[in-house]
Coordinates of C-alpha atoms (C1' of nucleotides) in Angstrom, one line a residue:
Chain Z
M1 CA 24.0 -42.6 25.5
T2 CA 25.3 -39.8 23.3
K3 CA 22.6 -37.7 21.8
I4 CA 22.4 -37.6 18.1
K5 CA 22.1 -34.1 16.8
R6 CA 20.5 -33.5 13.5
D7 CA 20.7 -30.4 11.3
T8 CA 17.6 -28.4 12.0
S9 CA 18.8 -25.2 10.5
R10 CA 16.6 -25.4 7.4
K11 CA 13.3 -25.4 9.3
K12 CA 14.7 -22.9 11.7
N13 CA 15.6 -20.5 9.0
S14 CA 12.3 -20.9 7.2
I15 CA 10.7 -20.0 10.5
L16 CA 12.9 -17.0 10.8
D17 CA 12.2 -15.9 7.3
A18 CA 8.5 -16.3 7.7
A19 CA 8.5 -14.4 11.0
Q20 CA 10.5 -11.6 9.5
Q21 CA 8.1 -11.3 6.6
A22 CA 5.1 -11.4 8.9
F23 CA 6.4 -8.9 11.4
M24 CA 7.5 -6.6 8.6
E25 CA 4.0 -6.6 7.1
Y26 CA 1.8 -6.6 10.1
G27 CA 3.9 -5.4 13.0
Y28 CA 4.7 -7.2 16.2
E29 CA 1.3 -7.1 17.9
N30 CA -0.7 -7.9 14.8
T31 CA 1.3 -11.0 13.9
S32 CA 0.2 -14.2 15.4
M33 CA 2.2 -17.4 15.9
D34 CA -0.3 -19.2 13.8
Q35 CA 0.3 -16.9 10.9
I36 CA 4.0 -17.4 11.2
S37 CA 3.8 -21.2 11.4
E38 CA 1.5 -21.3 8.4
L39 CA 3.8 -19.0 6.4
A40 CA 6.9 -21.1 7.4
E41 CA 5.1 -24.3 6.4
A42 CA 5.9 -25.6 9.8
S43 CA 3.6 -26.7 12.6
K44 CA 3.1 -24.3 15.4
R45 CA 4.6 -26.9 17.8
T46 CA 7.8 -26.8 15.7
V47 CA 7.9 -23.1 15.9
Y48 CA 7.7 -23.4 19.7
N49 CA 10.3 -26.0 19.7
H50 CA 12.8 -23.7 18.1
F51 CA 11.7 -20.5 19.9
P52 CA 10.2 -20.6 23.4
S53 CA 8.1 -17.6 22.9
K54 CA 6.9 -15.0 20.4
D55 CA 9.2 -12.5 22.0
D56 CA 12.2 -14.7 21.6
L57 CA 11.4 -15.3 18.0
F58 CA 11.1 -11.6 17.4
Q59 CA 14.4 -10.9 19.0
A60 CA 16.1 -13.6 16.9
V61 CA 14.7 -12.0 13.8
L62 CA 16.0 -8.6 14.8
E63 CA 19.4 -9.9 15.8
R64 CA 19.8 -11.5 12.4
F65 CA 18.7 -8.3 10.7
F66 CA 20.9 -5.9 12.6
K67 CA 23.9 -8.1 12.2
E68 CA 23.4 -8.0 8.4
A69 CA 23.0 -4.3 8.4
S70 CA 25.9 -3.6 10.7
D71 CA 28.8 -4.4 8.4
L72 CA 27.7 -1.9 5.8
K73 CA 29.0 1.0 7.9
N74 CA 32.6 -0.1 7.9
I75 CA 34.0 2.4 5.5
P76 CA 37.8 2.5 5.4
Y77 CA 39.7 5.8 5.4
D78 CA 41.4 6.4 2.1
N79 CA 43.9 9.2 1.8
N80 CA 43.6 9.3 -1.9
Q81 CA 39.9 9.9 -2.0
S82 CA 38.1 13.2 -1.4
L83 CA 36.7 13.6 2.1
S84 CA 33.3 14.4 0.7
S85 CA 33.0 11.2 -1.3
Q86 CA 34.0 9.1 1.7
L87 CA 31.5 10.9 3.9
E88 CA 28.9 10.3 1.3
K89 CA 29.5 6.6 1.8
F90 CA 28.8 6.9 5.5
V91 CA 25.5 8.7 4.6
D92 CA 24.6 6.0 2.1
A93 CA 25.3 3.2 4.5
K94 CA 23.0 4.8 7.0
I95 CA 20.2 5.3 4.6
I96 CA 20.4 2.2 2.5
V97 CA 18.2 0.4 4.9
S98 CA 15.4 2.7 4.2
K99 CA 15.7 2.2 0.5
N100 CA 15.1 -1.5 0.6
K101 CA 11.4 -2.1 1.0
E102 CA 11.8 -5.2 3.1
W103 CA 14.5 -3.7 5.3
L104 CA 12.4 -0.6 5.8
G105 CA 9.4 -2.6 6.9
L106 CA 11.4 -4.5 9.5
M107 CA 13.2 -1.4 10.6
R108 CA 9.8 0.3 11.2
V109 CA 8.7 -2.6 13.4
A110 CA 12.0 -2.6 15.2
M111 CA 11.8 1.1 15.9
S112 CA 8.2 1.0 17.1
V113 CA 9.0 -1.7 19.5
F114 CA 12.3 -0.1 20.7
I115 CA 10.4 3.1 21.4
L116 CA 8.0 1.5 23.7
N117 CA 10.6 -0.9 25.2
P118 CA 13.8 1.0 25.6
Q119 CA 15.4 -1.8 27.5
V120 CA 14.8 -4.1 24.6
A121 CA 16.5 -1.6 22.4
E122 CA 19.5 -1.3 24.6
E123 CA 19.9 -5.1 25.0
M124 CA 19.7 -5.5 21.2
M125 CA 22.2 -2.8 20.5
D126 CA 24.6 -4.2 23.1
R127 CA 24.3 -7.6 21.6
I128 CA 24.9 -6.4 18.1
H129 CA 26.9 -3.3 17.9
K130 CA 29.3 -3.5 20.7
M131 CA 29.4 0.2 19.7
D132 CA 30.3 0.4 16.0
N133 CA 32.4 3.5 15.9
Y134 CA 33.5 3.3 12.3
L135 CA 32.9 7.0 11.6
G136 CA 34.8 7.9 14.8
I137 CA 37.8 5.9 13.6
W138 CA 37.6 7.4 10.1
L139 CA 37.5 10.9 11.6
E140 CA 40.6 10.3 13.7
K141 CA 42.5 9.1 10.6
A142 CA 41.5 12.1 8.6
K143 CA 42.6 14.2 11.5
N144 CA 46.0 12.5 11.7
D145 CA 46.2 13.0 8.0
N146 CA 45.8 16.8 8.6
R147 CA 42.7 17.0 6.5
L148 CA 40.2 17.6 9.3
N149 CA 40.4 19.6 12.5
F150 CA 38.4 19.1 15.7
S151 CA 38.9 18.2 19.3
Q152 CA 36.6 15.4 20.0
A153 CA 35.9 12.8 17.4
E154 CA 33.0 11.3 19.4
E155 CA 31.1 14.6 19.5
V156 CA 31.7 15.3 15.8
S157 CA 30.6 11.8 14.9
E158 CA 27.5 12.2 16.9
I159 CA 26.6 15.5 15.3
F160 CA 27.3 14.1 11.8
Y161 CA 25.0 11.1 12.3
A162 CA 22.3 13.1 14.1
G163 CA 21.9 15.2 11.0
V164 CA 21.9 12.3 8.7
S165 CA 19.3 10.5 10.8
G166 CA 17.2 13.5 11.0
L167 CA 17.3 14.2 7.4
F168 CA 17.1 10.8 5.8
F169 CA 16.4 8.0 8.2
W170 CA 13.5 9.2 10.5
P171 CA 11.5 10.9 7.9
V172 CA 11.5 7.8 5.8
I173 CA 10.7 5.6 8.7
L174 CA 7.7 7.9 9.3
G175 CA 6.5 7.5 5.8
A176 CA 8.0 10.4 3.9
K177 CA 9.1 9.7 0.4
I178 CA 12.1 11.8 -0.5
P179 CA 12.7 12.2 -4.2
E180 CA 16.2 11.0 -5.2
K181 CA 16.9 14.5 -6.5
K182 CA 16.3 16.0 -3.2
V183 CA 18.3 13.3 -1.4
K184 CA 21.2 14.2 -3.6
S185 CA 21.0 17.9 -3.1
L186 CA 20.5 17.7 0.6
K187 CA 23.4 15.2 0.9
K188 CA 25.7 17.6 -0.9
T189 CA 24.6 20.6 1.1
Y190 CA 24.9 18.7 4.3
I191 CA 28.4 17.4 3.6
D192 CA 29.6 20.7 2.3
N193 CA 28.4 22.3 5.5
F194 CA 30.1 19.7 7.6
L195 CA 33.4 20.3 5.7
K196 CA 33.1 24.0 6.0
V197 CA 33.2 23.6 9.7
Y198 CA 35.8 20.8 10.2
Q199 CA 38.0 20.8 7.1
N200 CA 41.5 22.2 7.3
Chain U
M1 CA -39.2 20.0 19.9
T2 CA -35.9 21.7 20.4
K3 CA -33.2 19.4 21.9
I4 CA -31.9 20.4 25.2
K5 CA -28.2 20.1 25.2
R6 CA -26.3 19.7 28.4
D7 CA -22.7 20.3 29.0
T8 CA -20.9 17.0 28.8
S9 CA -17.4 18.4 28.6
R10 CA -16.4 17.5 32.1
K11 CA -16.9 13.8 31.6
K12 CA -15.5 14.0 28.1
N13 CA -12.3 15.7 29.4
S14 CA -11.9 13.3 32.2
I15 CA -12.1 10.5 29.6
L16 CA -9.5 12.2 27.6
D17 CA -7.3 12.7 30.6
A18 CA -7.6 9.1 31.6
A19 CA -7.0 7.9 28.1
Q20 CA -3.9 10.0 27.8
Q21 CA -2.5 8.7 31.0
A22 CA -3.2 5.1 30.1
F23 CA -1.9 5.3 26.6
M24 CA 1.2 7.1 28.0
E25 CA 1.9 4.4 30.5
Y26 CA 1.0 1.2 28.6
G27 CA 1.0 2.1 24.9
Y28 CA -1.9 1.9 22.5
E29 CA -2.1 -1.9 22.2
N30 CA -1.8 -2.6 25.8
T31 CA -4.4 -0.1 27.0
S32 CA -8.0 -1.5 27.1
M33 CA -11.1 0.5 27.0
D34 CA -12.1 -1.0 30.3
Q35 CA -8.9 0.4 31.9
I36 CA -9.7 3.8 30.5
S37 CA -13.2 3.9 31.7
E38 CA -12.3 2.8 35.1
L39 CA -9.5 5.4 35.3
A40 CA -11.9 8.1 34.1
E41 CA -14.5 7.0 36.6
A42 CA -17.0 6.6 33.8
S43 CA -18.8 3.7 32.5
K44 CA -17.5 2.0 29.4
R45 CA -20.8 2.8 27.7
T46 CA -20.2 6.5 28.4
V47 CA -16.7 6.3 26.9
Y48 CA -18.3 4.8 23.8
N49 CA -21.0 7.5 23.8
H50 CA -18.3 10.1 23.5
F51 CA -15.9 8.3 21.2
P52 CA -17.1 5.8 18.8
S53 CA -14.0 3.6 18.9
K54 CA -10.7 3.2 20.6
D55 CA -9.0 4.6 17.6
D56 CA -11.1 7.7 17.6
L57 CA -10.3 8.2 21.3
F58 CA -6.7 7.8 20.6
Q59 CA -6.7 10.4 17.8
A60 CA -8.6 12.8 20.0
V61 CA -6.0 12.5 22.7
L62 CA -3.2 13.1 20.2
E63 CA -4.9 16.0 18.7
R64 CA -5.2 17.7 22.0
F65 CA -1.6 17.0 22.8
F66 CA -0.1 18.2 19.6
K67 CA -2.1 21.3 19.6
E68 CA -0.7 22.2 23.0
A69 CA 2.8 21.4 21.9
S70 CA 2.6 23.3 18.7
D71 CA 2.5 26.9 19.9
L72 CA 5.8 26.5 21.7
K73 CA 7.7 26.7 18.4
N74 CA 6.5 30.2 17.5
I75 CA 9.6 32.2 18.3
P76 CA 9.6 35.8 17.0
Y77 CA 12.6 37.2 15.3
D78 CA 14.3 39.9 17.4
N79 CA 16.9 42.0 15.8
N80 CA 18.3 43.1 19.1
Q81 CA 19.1 39.6 20.3
S82 CA 22.0 37.4 19.2
L83 CA 21.2 34.8 16.6
S84 CA 22.6 32.0 18.7
S85 CA 20.3 32.8 21.6
Q86 CA 17.3 32.9 19.4
L87 CA 18.3 29.6 17.7
E88 CA 18.7 28.1 21.1
K89 CA 15.1 28.8 21.7
F90 CA 14.1 26.9 18.6
V91 CA 16.1 24.0 19.9
D92 CA 14.6 24.2 23.4
A93 CA 11.1 24.3 22.0
K94 CA 11.8 21.2 20.0
I95 CA 13.2 19.2 22.9
I96 CA 11.1 20.5 25.7
V97 CA 8.5 17.8 25.0
S98 CA 11.1 15.2 25.8
K99 CA 11.9 16.7 29.2
N100 CA 8.4 16.5 30.6
K101 CA 7.9 12.9 31.7
E102 CA 4.2 12.9 30.7
W103 CA 4.7 14.5 27.4
L104 CA 7.6 12.1 26.7
G105 CA 5.4 9.1 27.4
L106 CA 2.7 10.3 25.0
M107 CA 5.1 11.3 22.4
R108 CA 6.6 7.8 22.5
V109 CA 3.3 6.2 22.0
A110 CA 2.5 8.6 19.2
M111 CA 5.7 7.9 17.4
S112 CA 5.4 4.2 17.7
V113 CA 1.9 4.3 16.2
F114 CA 2.9 6.8 13.5
I115 CA 5.8 4.6 12.5
L116 CA 3.5 1.7 11.9
N117 CA 0.7 3.8 10.4
P118 CA 2.2 6.5 8.3
Q119 CA -1.2 7.6 7.0
V120 CA -2.3 8.3 10.6
A121 CA 0.8 10.4 11.0
E122 CA 0.1 12.4 7.9
E123 CA -3.5 13.0 8.8
M124 CA -2.6 14.1 12.3
M125 CA 0.1 16.5 11.1
D126 CA -2.2 17.9 8.5
R127 CA -4.9 18.5 11.0
I128 CA -2.6 20.2 13.5
H129 CA 0.3 21.7 11.9
K130 CA -0.9 23.0 8.6
M131 CA 2.8 23.2 8.3
D132 CA 4.3 25.2 11.1
N133 CA 7.1 27.0 9.4
Y134 CA 8.1 29.3 12.2
L135 CA 11.9 28.7 11.8
G136 CA 11.5 29.3 8.0
I137 CA 10.0 32.7 8.7
W138 CA 12.5 33.5 11.3
L139 CA 15.3 32.6 8.9
E140 CA 13.9 34.8 6.2
K141 CA 13.7 37.8 8.6
A142 CA 17.3 37.2 9.7
K143 CA 18.3 37.2 6.1
N144 CA 16.5 40.4 5.3
D145 CA 18.2 41.8 8.3
N146 CA 21.5 40.9 6.6
R147 CA 22.6 38.7 9.4
L148 CA 22.3 35.3 7.6
N149 CA 23.1 34.2 4.2
F150 CA 21.5 31.3 2.3
S151 CA 19.4 30.7 -0.8
Q152 CA 16.6 28.5 0.3
A153 CA 15.1 29.0 3.8
E154 CA 13.2 25.8 3.5
E155 CA 16.3 23.7 3.0
V156 CA 18.2 25.4 5.8
S157 CA 15.3 24.9 8.2
E158 CA 15.1 21.3 7.3
I159 CA 18.8 20.8 7.9
F160 CA 18.7 22.7 11.2
Y161 CA 15.8 20.6 12.5
A162 CA 17.2 17.4 11.3
G163 CA 20.2 17.8 13.4
V164 CA 18.3 18.9 16.4
S165 CA 16.0 15.9 16.1
G166 CA 18.8 13.5 15.6
L167 CA 20.8 14.9 18.5
F168 CA 18.1 15.5 21.1
F169 CA 14.7 14.2 20.2
W170 CA 15.1 10.7 18.8
P171 CA 17.7 9.5 21.2
V172 CA 15.5 10.5 24.1
I173 CA 12.5 8.9 22.5
L174 CA 14.5 5.7 22.3
G175 CA 15.4 5.9 25.9
A176 CA 18.7 7.7 26.1
K177 CA 19.3 9.9 29.0
I178 CA 21.5 12.9 27.9
P179 CA 23.0 14.7 30.9
E180 CA 22.1 18.4 31.0
K181 CA 25.8 19.2 30.7
K182 CA 26.1 17.3 27.4
V183 CA 22.9 18.9 26.1
K184 CA 24.4 22.3 26.7
S185 CA 27.7 21.6 25.1
L186 CA 26.2 19.8 22.1
K187 CA 23.7 22.6 21.7
K188 CA 26.5 25.2 21.7
T189 CA 28.6 23.3 19.2
Y190 CA 25.7 22.6 17.0
I191 CA 24.5 26.3 16.8
D192 CA 28.1 27.5 16.4
N193 CA 28.5 25.2 13.5
F194 CA 25.3 26.3 12.0
L195 CA 26.3 30.0 12.2
K196 CA 29.8 29.2 10.8
V197 CA 28.0 28.1 7.7
Y198 CA 25.3 30.6 7.4
Q199 CA 26.2 33.7 9.3
N200 CA 27.3 36.8 7.4
Chain V
dA1 C1' -40.8 19.6 40.4
dC2 C1' -40.6 17.8 35.9
dT3 C1' -38.6 15.7 32.1
dA4 C1' -35.4 14.6 28.8
dA5 C1' -30.6 13.9 28.5
dA6 C1' -26.7 11.8 30.3
dT7 C1' -24.8 8.2 32.7
dT8 C1' -24.5 3.6 34.8
dA9 C1' -24.1 -1.4 35.7
dC10 C1' -23.5 -5.4 33.7
dA11 C1' -24.3 -9.1 31.0
dC12 C1' -23.2 -10.4 26.5
dT13 C1' -21.1 -11.4 21.7
dA14 C1' -17.6 -12.5 18.8
dA15 C1' -13.2 -12.8 17.8
dC16 C1' -8.5 -13.6 18.5
dA17 C1' -4.1 -15.2 20.4
dA18 C1' -0.3 -17.4 23.3
dG19 C1' 1.1 -21.5 24.5
dT20 C1' 0.1 -26.8 25.6
dT21 C1' -1.2 -31.6 25.0
dT22 C1' -1.4 -35.8 22.8
dA23 C1' -1.1 -39.1 19.5
dC24 C1' 0.9 -39.6 15.3
dT25 C1' 4.1 -39.5 11.1
dT26 C1' 8.4 -38.4 8.7
dT27 C1' 13.2 -38.0 8.4
dT28 C1' 18.0 -39.1 8.9
dA29 C1' 22.5 -40.6 10.8
dA30 C1' 24.8 -44.6 12.0
Chain T
dT1 C1' 17.6 -51.0 8.2
dT2 C1' 16.3 -48.9 12.3
dA3 C1' 15.7 -46.2 16.3
dA4 C1' 15.8 -41.9 17.9
dA5 C1' 15.2 -37.1 16.6
dA6 C1' 12.4 -33.9 14.4
dG7 C1' 8.2 -32.5 12.8
dT8 C1' 2.9 -32.7 12.3
dA9 C1' -2.1 -31.9 13.1
dA10 C1' -5.6 -30.4 15.6
dA11 C1' -8.0 -29.9 19.4
dC12 C1' -7.7 -27.5 23.8
dT13 C1' -6.9 -24.2 27.7
dT14 C1' -6.9 -19.9 29.3
dG15 C1' -7.2 -15.3 28.9
dT16 C1' -8.1 -10.9 26.7
dT17 C1' -10.6 -7.3 24.4
dA18 C1' -13.5 -4.2 21.3
dG19 C1' -17.8 -3.1 21.0
dT20 C1' -23.2 -3.7 22.0
dG21 C1' -27.9 -4.0 24.3
dT22 C1' -30.8 -2.8 27.8
dA23 C1' -33.0 -1.5 31.7
dA24 C1' -32.4 1.3 35.5
dT25 C1' -30.6 5.5 37.7
dT26 C1' -28.8 10.1 38.1
dT27 C1' -28.5 14.8 36.6
dA28 C1' -29.5 19.5 35.3
dG29 C1' -32.1 23.0 32.8
dT30 C1' -36.6 25.0 32.5

DNA sequence: ACTAAATTACACTAACAAGTTTACTTTTAA
DNA sequence: TTAAAAGTAAACTTGTTAGTGTAATTTAGT
């Protein structure tokens, strides 16, 4: 009486893909399960067999998305490279999501939902991040290497990312188009300022 | 054949109040016109007599809200006061919205809608702000007073506000509760850093 | 008090969407 | 090959909501 399990990942993935595309394009509220099933070339019943509700499906889409986006931020400390070029990598990792049109679309939907459902945001971040503190670790290493000077890495990391988000992430999420030239110049100024404060 | 016009502002305002409260509490999508009319103690027909659609009503609510919130940022330059205390006022003006429970609720809804409808965001900001550049003006004055040093006020202002938003505004919008103690300490560090870079 | 403007009650349309049921067909692992 | 697992199609239930039409009622300015 053993159950035979068959591989259902193909349909499941095509549902996830379709859902991602639809949510990206129309937002959560304006995407219907019928749309998704049609786009996935699956029957609605199959969609519901894989995901018990629209909400569950949405969460699954986000989980996959944030997992993908999370690794990008793991930048190793390199004592042979300039601090500014390494910090630039942290900035780039944070803003790359907003440069890919698909990612940007999904990030927008995610943010709009998170804003209205903070508990969803928290659960998601808990499930994915388990606190990615890559910059914090990097900062500590630079400090041990006597190249940076500060007391609390956590605070410094928070301040650094706050500025990056405020300059490059949120404006883009809200529809601003920042010319590459301006990105470059702002990035330089921002990192220079940061190093003026914390570099030995 | 002159038309006698009667004062309808009371009903109109009570509709706006009710709409604001409902949008705040349930978000745009999950607020119905029936709810609003009931809360306003007006018939649905009257609501539609004042506002041709749900969208128009929402925009009217936001317009009123942002107009109120806009004046707060007009901080005059004072050459007898310390730069840090004046900058602190700019920070406070930016984050006060997130400290009032009602304002925070409406700001959340506004942001979630803006994110998904960037053109709405732009229209709204055009209609209200006409670019409030109070910090830019303040910076110029401090520069002319030989207390600050920079080349482009606009860039500096952008960087300053980016950090403030990233530290205090967006986290709160996303549900974070920052203890007052931490706000104070972050604010101090942030302003100190800023002055380290730009103060003469 | 008169009268037009404002408001109301409420039924109505038209559309949409989440999730279910059922009877059926296709796929695949052993 | 075959039987169970997976998937399908399409109608269906249940509920919601934006917006309208209309006839009746209330309100306020002259």
